[in-house]
Amino acid sequence: MATQDEGPARERPDSDTADPGAVMQDLGRILGDSRELLGTETRQLVRNAVGVIVFAVVLGLLLVTVWLALVAAVVMLLQAYAGVSPALSLVIVAVLTGALAWLVARGIGRLLHGMTYPETRALVRGLVARPETRDTE
């Protein structure tokens, strides 16, 4: 049976309402835990990003080494089987390498062309346009 001094302002143990002070303490703990989690995950992300960069550099060096070995092999084959002079062999390989680099650069250019966010840029341009220019469009 409820007594007179148990009103809505007073919290009961079986009540669904919570003490505002306790809610603020819980919120503070949640924010503190979230900040700590964010810091931990950020440190882990930076550590992993550095590892990826290191592996990418090592991979790049290995690929350059493989490419140089292939170039040397082609130069030797041109000399041995086609009787081409060493200087001309290097020129032929350099021209082939330049042509391949040009094709790769064009492919990258095509990929980058699609990364310009044309719709987003148009939306932003429309949002920041001066009012008098919006009326004329």
N, CA, C and O of each residue as an XYZ file, in Angstrom:
548
protein
N       0.831     -1.167      0.000
C       0.000      0.000      0.000
C       0.886      1.244      0.000
O       1.852      1.317      0.759
N       0.568      2.200     -0.829
C       1.377      3.405     -0.959
C       1.028      4.393      0.134
O      -0.134      4.546      0.510
N       2.055      5.060      0.636
C       1.826      6.086      1.652
C       1.731      7.445      0.989
O       1.996      7.586     -0.205
N       1.353      8.437      1.765
C       1.140      9.772      1.235
C       2.429     10.417      0.755
O       2.392     11.149     -0.234
N       3.586     10.181      1.410
C       4.798     10.890      1.036
C       5.498     10.270     -0.170
O       6.544     10.765     -0.589
N       4.941      9.190     -0.741
C       5.507      8.635     -1.969
C       4.811      9.278     -3.159
O       3.765      8.802     -3.601
N       5.375     10.336     -3.671
C       4.794     11.043     -4.801
C       5.627     10.828     -6.050
O       6.621     10.102     -6.015
N       5.232     11.452     -7.159
C       5.978     11.276     -8.403
C       7.379     11.859     -8.352
O       8.244     11.435     -9.118
N       7.630     12.833     -7.459
C       8.951     13.443     -7.403
C       9.944     12.549     -6.676
O      11.154     12.703     -6.844
N       9.452     11.625     -5.877
C      10.342     10.756     -5.122
C      10.480      9.425     -5.844
O       9.480      8.833     -6.249
N      11.708      8.950     -6.008
C      11.926      7.715     -6.761
C      11.741      6.515     -5.856
O      12.220      6.482     -4.722
N      11.039      5.537     -6.383
C      10.854      4.284     -5.673
C      11.771      3.238     -6.309
O      12.071      3.344     -7.498
N      12.214      2.254     -5.573
C      13.099      1.232     -6.141
C      12.471      0.476     -7.300
O      13.186      0.058     -8.210
N      11.172      0.291     -7.295
C      10.534     -0.463     -8.367
C      10.008      0.450     -9.472
O       9.291     -0.009    -10.360
N      10.346      1.704     -9.430
C       9.842      2.675    -10.395
C      10.639      2.617    -11.694
O      11.816      2.258    -11.686
N       9.998      2.973    -12.819
C      10.670      3.022    -14.115
C      11.435      4.320    -14.309
O      12.238      4.419    -15.236
N      11.215      5.303    -13.476
C      11.925      6.568    -13.600
C      13.252      6.468    -12.881
O      13.378      5.744    -11.893
N      14.248      7.198    -13.376
C      15.579      7.140    -12.796
C      15.932      8.491    -12.189
O      15.394      9.533    -12.561
N      16.841      8.430    -11.256
C      17.351      9.639    -10.632
C      18.180     10.408    -11.663
O      19.074      9.823    -12.274
N      17.911     11.696    -11.875
C      18.678     12.458    -12.871
C      20.175     12.452    -12.592
O      20.975     12.431    -13.526
N      20.558     12.469    -11.338
C      21.987     12.415    -11.004
C      22.610     11.104    -11.443
O      23.731     11.085    -11.951
N      21.887     10.007    -11.251
C      22.402      8.699    -11.660
C      22.483      8.606    -13.182
O      23.411      8.011    -13.729
N      21.501      9.200    -13.858
C      21.530      9.196    -15.331
C      22.748      9.955    -15.829
O      23.421      9.514    -16.760
N      23.037     11.104    -15.207
C      24.198     11.893    -15.628
C      25.499     11.140    -15.351
O      26.433     11.193    -16.151
N      25.558     10.431    -14.206
C      26.756      9.638    -13.918
C      26.931      8.525    -14.946
O      28.036      8.278    -15.429
N      25.821      7.855    -15.273
C      25.890      6.803    -16.292
C      26.316      7.372    -17.640
O      27.130      6.777    -18.347
N      25.761      8.525    -17.986
C      26.122      9.164    -19.241
C      27.597      9.538    -19.260
O      28.273      9.372    -20.275
N      28.093     10.043    -18.135
C      29.521     10.370    -18.032
C      30.401      9.149    -18.194
O      31.430      9.195    -18.869
N      29.983      8.038    -17.558
C      30.761      6.793    -17.705
C      30.736      6.296    -19.146
O      31.749      5.842    -19.679
N      29.561      6.390    -19.767
C      29.441      5.934    -21.161
C      30.328      6.784    -22.070
O      31.035      6.250    -22.925
N      30.291      8.104    -21.888
C      31.129      8.990    -22.709
C      32.609      8.742    -22.462
O      33.407      8.752    -23.399
N      32.979      8.519    -21.207
C      34.373      8.215    -20.884
C      34.823      6.915    -21.522
O      35.914      6.836    -22.087
N      33.979      5.894    -21.431
C      34.307      4.606    -22.046
C      34.396      4.738    -23.564
O      35.268      4.143    -24.197
N      33.491      5.515    -24.136
C      33.511      5.708    -25.592
C      34.777      6.427    -26.019
O      35.380      6.083    -27.036
N      35.187      7.436    -25.237
C      36.416      8.169    -25.553
C      37.628      7.247    -25.463
O      38.523      7.298    -26.307
N      37.646      6.408    -24.437
C      38.756      5.462    -24.279
C      38.782      4.456    -25.431
O      39.848      4.138    -25.957
N      37.612      3.961    -25.818
C      37.529      3.027    -26.939
C      37.979      3.689    -28.232
O      38.696      3.085    -29.030
N      37.557      4.929    -28.438
C      37.962      5.658    -29.644
C      39.472      5.844    -29.679
O      40.094      5.680    -30.728
N      40.059      6.181    -28.548
C      41.513      6.341    -28.483
C      42.239      5.039    -28.774
O      43.224      5.027    -29.513
N      41.764      3.953    -28.202
C      42.389      2.648    -28.427
C      42.286      2.237    -29.894
O      43.260      1.780    -30.492
N      41.096      2.405    -30.465
C      40.918      2.031    -31.873
C      41.726      2.932    -32.797
O      42.226      2.467    -33.821
N      41.864      4.201    -32.460
C      42.655      5.116    -33.281
C      44.126      4.726    -33.253
O      44.794      4.720    -34.288
N      44.631      4.398    -32.058
C      46.028      3.949    -31.979
C      46.237      2.684    -32.801
O      47.246      2.550    -33.494
N      45.296      1.766    -32.727
C      45.409      0.526    -33.498
C      45.338      0.823    -34.999
O      46.071      0.223    -35.786
N      44.465      1.738    -35.392
C      44.351      2.109    -36.801
C      45.650      2.722    -37.312
O      46.105      2.389    -38.406
N      46.247      3.611    -36.531
C      47.509      4.239    -36.942
C      48.607      3.187    -37.045
O      49.394      3.195    -37.991
N      48.658      2.288    -36.074
C      49.669      1.224    -36.099
C      49.495      0.351    -37.351
O      50.475      0.014    -38.015
N      48.263     -0.007    -37.665
C      47.998     -0.824    -38.855
C      48.302     -0.051    -40.132
O      48.829     -0.621    -41.088
N      47.977      1.235    -40.161
C      48.252      2.046    -41.356
C      49.753      2.137    -41.605
O      50.197      2.042    -42.749
N      50.534      2.318    -40.549
C      51.994      2.352    -40.700
C      52.488      1.003    -41.219
O      53.358      0.957    -42.089
N      51.947     -0.081    -40.699
C      52.332     -1.412    -41.186
C      52.001     -1.594    -42.657
O      52.799     -2.154    -43.408
N      50.833     -1.125    -43.074
C      50.450     -1.233    -44.486
C      51.401     -0.423    -45.358
O      51.803     -0.878    -46.428
N      51.763      0.775    -44.905
C      52.685      1.609    -45.682
C      54.047      0.931    -45.796
O      54.648      0.926    -46.871
N      54.534      0.365    -44.706
C      55.827     -0.326    -44.743
C      55.766     -1.501    -45.718
O      56.669     -1.676    -46.536
N      54.713     -2.300    -45.636
C      54.583     -3.430    -46.553
C      54.452     -2.961    -47.999
O      54.979     -3.607    -48.905
N      53.763     -1.857    -48.224
C      53.621     -1.337    -49.584
C      54.972     -0.897    -50.138
O      55.265     -1.128    -51.311
N      55.792     -0.271    -49.311
C      57.129      0.141    -49.764
C      57.981     -1.083    -50.081
O      58.669     -1.122    -51.102
N      57.932     -2.074    -49.210
C      58.701     -3.301    -49.457
C      58.208     -3.984    -50.731
O      59.014     -4.442    -51.541
N      56.899     -4.052    -50.911
C      56.342     -4.642    -52.126
C      56.791     -3.871    -53.360
O      57.141     -4.471    -54.377
N      56.782     -2.546    -53.273
C      57.248     -1.732    -54.393
C      58.701     -2.025    -54.741
O      59.045     -2.148    -55.916
N      59.552     -2.137    -53.731
C      60.962     -2.458    -53.976
C      61.116     -3.837    -54.613
O      61.929     -4.015    -55.520
N      60.347     -4.801    -54.145
C      60.410     -6.142    -54.732
C      59.946     -6.136    -56.188
O      60.543     -6.797    -57.039
N      58.884     -5.390    -56.468
C      58.394     -5.318    -57.845
C      59.395     -4.627    -58.768
O      59.562     -5.027    -59.920
N      60.056     -3.596    -58.263
C      61.101     -2.929    -59.064
C      62.245     -3.893    -59.324
O      62.788     -3.926    -60.428
N      62.612     -4.671    -58.331
C      63.683     -5.656    -58.509
C      63.306     -6.688    -59.567
O      64.123     -7.036    -60.419
N      62.075     -7.175    -59.511
C      61.611     -8.141    -60.515
C      61.622     -7.503    -61.898
O      62.049     -8.130    -62.868
N      61.152     -6.255    -61.994
C      61.116     -5.573    -63.292
C      62.528     -5.394    -63.849
O      62.759     -5.613    -65.038
N      63.465     -5.000    -62.998
C      64.847     -4.836    -63.468
C      65.444     -6.166    -63.927
O      66.185     -6.208    -64.908
N      65.126     -7.244    -63.226
C      65.621     -8.560    -63.642
C      65.027     -8.946    -64.992
O      65.730     -9.491    -65.842
N      63.733     -8.669    -65.199
C      63.114     -8.964    -66.499
C      63.727     -8.129    -67.613
O      63.954     -8.631    -68.714
N      63.994     -6.864    -67.336
C      64.628     -5.992    -68.332
C      66.011     -6.522    -68.688
O      66.381     -6.574    -69.861
N      66.767     -6.912    -67.676
C      68.100     -7.454    -67.931
C      68.006     -8.736    -68.754
O      68.821     -8.963    -69.648
N      67.016     -9.571    -68.454
C      66.849    -10.807    -69.217
C      66.484    -10.514    -70.669
O      66.989    -11.175    -71.577
N      65.628     -9.548    -70.897
C      65.250     -9.204    -72.275
C      66.450     -8.646    -73.027
O      66.659     -8.974    -74.195
N      67.236     -7.807    -72.367
C      68.442     -7.253    -73.005
C      69.395     -8.390    -73.382
O      69.937     -8.401    -74.487
N      69.599     -9.328    -72.485
C      70.492    -10.457    -72.772
C      69.960    -11.320    -73.913
O      70.717    -11.770    -74.773
N      68.623    -11.546    -73.908
C      68.040    -12.346    -74.987
C      68.161    -11.643    -76.327
O      68.449    -12.283    -77.338
N      67.947    -10.337    -76.347
C      68.102     -9.586    -77.601
C      69.538     -9.668    -78.110
O      69.769     -9.763    -79.316
N      70.482     -9.631    -77.211
C      71.884     -9.723    -77.614
C      72.234    -11.126    -78.093
O      72.908    -11.290    -79.110
N      71.774    -12.139    -77.357
C      72.174    -13.515    -77.663
C      71.482    -14.059    -78.902
O      72.130    -14.686    -79.740
N      70.166    -13.829    -79.038
C      69.428    -14.483    -80.118
C      69.184    -13.585    -81.324
O      69.044    -14.083    -82.442
N      69.131    -12.276    -81.119
C      68.871    -11.382    -82.251
C      70.128    -10.660    -82.692
O      70.118     -9.979    -83.718
N      71.201    -10.789    -81.947
C      72.457    -10.145    -82.309
C      72.408     -8.631    -82.207
O      73.165     -7.942    -82.891
N      71.535     -8.106    -81.371
C      71.394     -6.658    -81.199
C      72.463     -6.185    -80.220
O      72.786     -6.881    -79.257
N      73.007     -4.999    -80.473
C      74.052     -4.458    -79.591
C      73.449     -4.142    -78.213
O      72.243     -3.926    -78.094
N      74.291     -4.118    -77.181
C      73.787     -3.827    -75.831
C      73.075     -2.466    -75.745
O      72.040     -2.354    -75.087
N      73.611     -1.458    -76.389
C      73.006     -0.124    -76.333
C      71.626     -0.137    -76.986
O      70.675      0.421    -76.440
N      71.517     -0.769    -78.149
C      70.237     -0.826    -78.834
C      69.243     -1.684    -78.050
O      68.049     -1.384    -78.039
N      69.710     -2.725    -77.407
C      68.843     -3.555    -76.571
C      68.237     -2.736    -75.432
O      67.049     -2.852    -75.134
N      69.072     -1.904    -74.800
C      68.576     -1.051    -73.725
C      67.564     -0.029    -74.235
O      66.576      0.259    -73.558
N      67.807      0.519    -75.430
C      66.873      1.485    -76.015
C      65.534      0.804    -76.300
O      64.479      1.369    -76.015
N      65.572     -0.400    -76.859
C      64.335     -1.134    -77.165
C      63.550     -1.401    -75.888
O      62.338     -1.189    -75.844
N      64.237     -1.863    -74.851
C      63.568     -2.153    -73.583
C      63.043     -0.868    -72.951
O      61.961     -0.867    -72.365
N      63.793      0.221    -73.061
C      63.335      1.499    -72.501
C      62.078      1.993    -73.215
O      61.160      2.504    -72.575
N      62.036      1.842    -74.541
C      60.856      2.260    -75.304
C      59.651      1.401    -74.907
O      58.551      1.920    -74.713
N      59.862      0.091    -74.786
C      58.764     -0.786    -74.362
C      58.280     -0.437    -72.952
O      57.078     -0.430    -72.685
N      59.217     -0.150    -72.062
C      58.850      0.236    -70.697
C      58.094      1.568    -70.697
O      57.112      1.724    -69.972
N      58.547      2.515    -71.499
C      57.855      3.808    -71.601
C      56.440      3.647    -72.139
O      55.515      4.291    -71.644
N      56.260      2.792    -73.152
C      54.927      2.557    -73.708
C      54.012      1.923    -72.660
O      52.849      2.304    -72.527
N      54.547      0.959    -71.923
C      53.753      0.332    -70.861
C      53.396      1.341    -69.770
O      52.266      1.343    -69.280
N      54.341      2.195    -69.385
C      54.078      3.222    -68.370
C      53.013      4.205    -68.867
O      52.165      4.641    -68.088
N      53.049      4.551    -70.135
C      52.054      5.459    -70.714
C      50.664      4.827    -70.654
O      49.690      5.501    -70.318
N      50.568      3.533    -70.979
C      49.270      2.847    -70.912
C      48.735      2.792    -69.477
O      47.543      2.991    -69.243
N      49.621      2.523    -68.532
C      49.201      2.485    -67.131
C      48.746      3.871    -66.672
O      47.746      3.996    -65.965
N      49.477      4.907    -67.073
C      49.098      6.271    -66.699
C      47.740      6.644    -67.285
O      46.942      7.303    -66.620
N      47.473      6.237    -68.507
C      46.153      6.500    -69.106
C      45.056      5.772    -68.343
O      43.981      6.328    -68.121
N      45.319      4.532    -67.941
C      44.342      3.783    -67.151
C      44.061      4.459    -65.818
O      42.909      4.541    -65.390
N      45.102      4.940    -65.165
C      44.922      5.660    -63.904
C      44.130      6.939    -64.143
O      43.254      7.290    -63.353
N      44.439      7.634    -65.238
C      43.709      8.855    -65.567
C      42.228      8.592    -65.773
O      41.389      9.385    -65.344
N      41.907      7.501    -66.418
C      40.489      7.157    -66.619
C      39.803      6.835    -65.296
O      38.652      7.211    -65.077
N      40.511      6.144    -64.428
C      39.941      5.845    -63.115
C      39.743      7.124    -62.297
O      38.725      7.279    -61.623
N      40.709      8.030    -62.356
C      40.607      9.272    -61.599
C      39.508     10.170    -62.136
O      38.889     10.919    -61.379
N      39.261     10.100    -63.439
C      38.215     10.934    -64.033
C      36.854     10.608    -63.431
O      36.015     11.495    -63.283
N      36.630      9.354    -63.086
C      35.363      8.961    -62.488
C      35.268      9.279    -61.007
O      34.222      9.057    -60.397
N      36.338      9.795    -60.416
C      36.356     10.061    -58.984
C      36.199     11.548    -58.672
O      36.712     12.022    -57.658
N      35.514     12.272    -59.509
C      35.398     13.717    -59.315
C      34.124     14.122    -58.598
O      33.928     15.311    -58.348
N      33.253     13.189    -58.256
C      31.995     13.459    -57.564
C      31.186     14.535    -58.280
O      30.867     15.560    -57.676
N      30.849     14.331    -59.537
C      30.166     15.398    -60.280
C      28.814     15.776    -59.684
O      28.470     16.957    -59.648
N      28.051     14.810    -59.223
C      26.734     15.119    -58.661
C      26.863     15.885    -57.345
O      26.123     16.838    -57.099
N      27.800     15.466    -56.507
C      27.999     16.148    -55.227
C      28.493     17.570    -55.454
O      28.036     18.497    -54.786
N      29.423     17.752    -56.393
C      29.915     19.098    -56.685
C      28.789     19.983    -57.204
O      28.713     21.156    -56.841
N      27.915     19.441    -58.047
C      26.791     20.226    -58.560
C      25.850     20.609    -57.425
O      25.348     21.732    -57.392
N      25.604     19.686    -56.494
C      24.742     19.976    -55.355
C      25.341     21.075    -54.491
O      24.640     22.006    -54.096
N      26.621     20.976    -54.198
C      27.284     21.980    -53.369
C      27.293     23.330    -54.078
O      27.064     24.366    -53.455
N      27.560     23.312    -55.385
C      27.532     24.572    -56.145
C      26.156     25.220    -56.045
O      26.051     26.439    -55.909
N      25.102     24.410    -56.113
C      23.752     24.934    -56.000
C      23.456     25.480    -54.620
O      22.710     26.449    -54.481
N      24.037     24.861    -53.589
C      23.790     25.310    -52.223
C      24.523     26.599    -51.889
O      24.020     27.425    -51.127
N      25.707     26.771    -52.456
C      26.495     27.962    -52.122
C      26.324     29.082    -53.129
O      26.924     30.146    -52.977
N      25.521     28.864    -54.147
C      25.300     29.925    -55.133
C      24.581     31.088    -54.477
O      23.774     30.904    -53.565
N      24.879     32.268    -54.944
C      24.221     33.451    -54.397
C      22.748     33.424    -54.777
O      22.388     32.866    -55.814
N      21.895     34.018    -53.955
C      20.449     33.968    -54.214
C      20.064     34.527    -55.582
O      19.154     34.003    -56.224
N      20.741     35.584    -56.039
C      20.346     36.152    -57.331
C      20.698     35.235    -58.488
O      20.039     35.280    -59.527
N      21.739     34.389    -58.333
C      22.069     33.460    -59.406
C      21.156     32.249    -59.377
O      20.922     31.637    -60.419
N      20.626     31.881    -58.201
C      19.692     30.755    -58.121
C      18.387     31.076    -58.828
O      17.776     30.197    -59.435
N      17.954     32.338    -58.752
C      16.683     32.711    -59.384
C      16.762     32.648    -60.887
O      15.758     32.389    -61.551
N      17.939     32.880    -61.435
C      18.059     32.897    -62.906
C      18.226     31.519    -63.482
O      18.054     31.335    -64.687
N      18.562     30.524    -62.645
C      18.785     29.163    -63.170
C      17.502     28.419    -63.363
O      17.515     27.267    -63.796
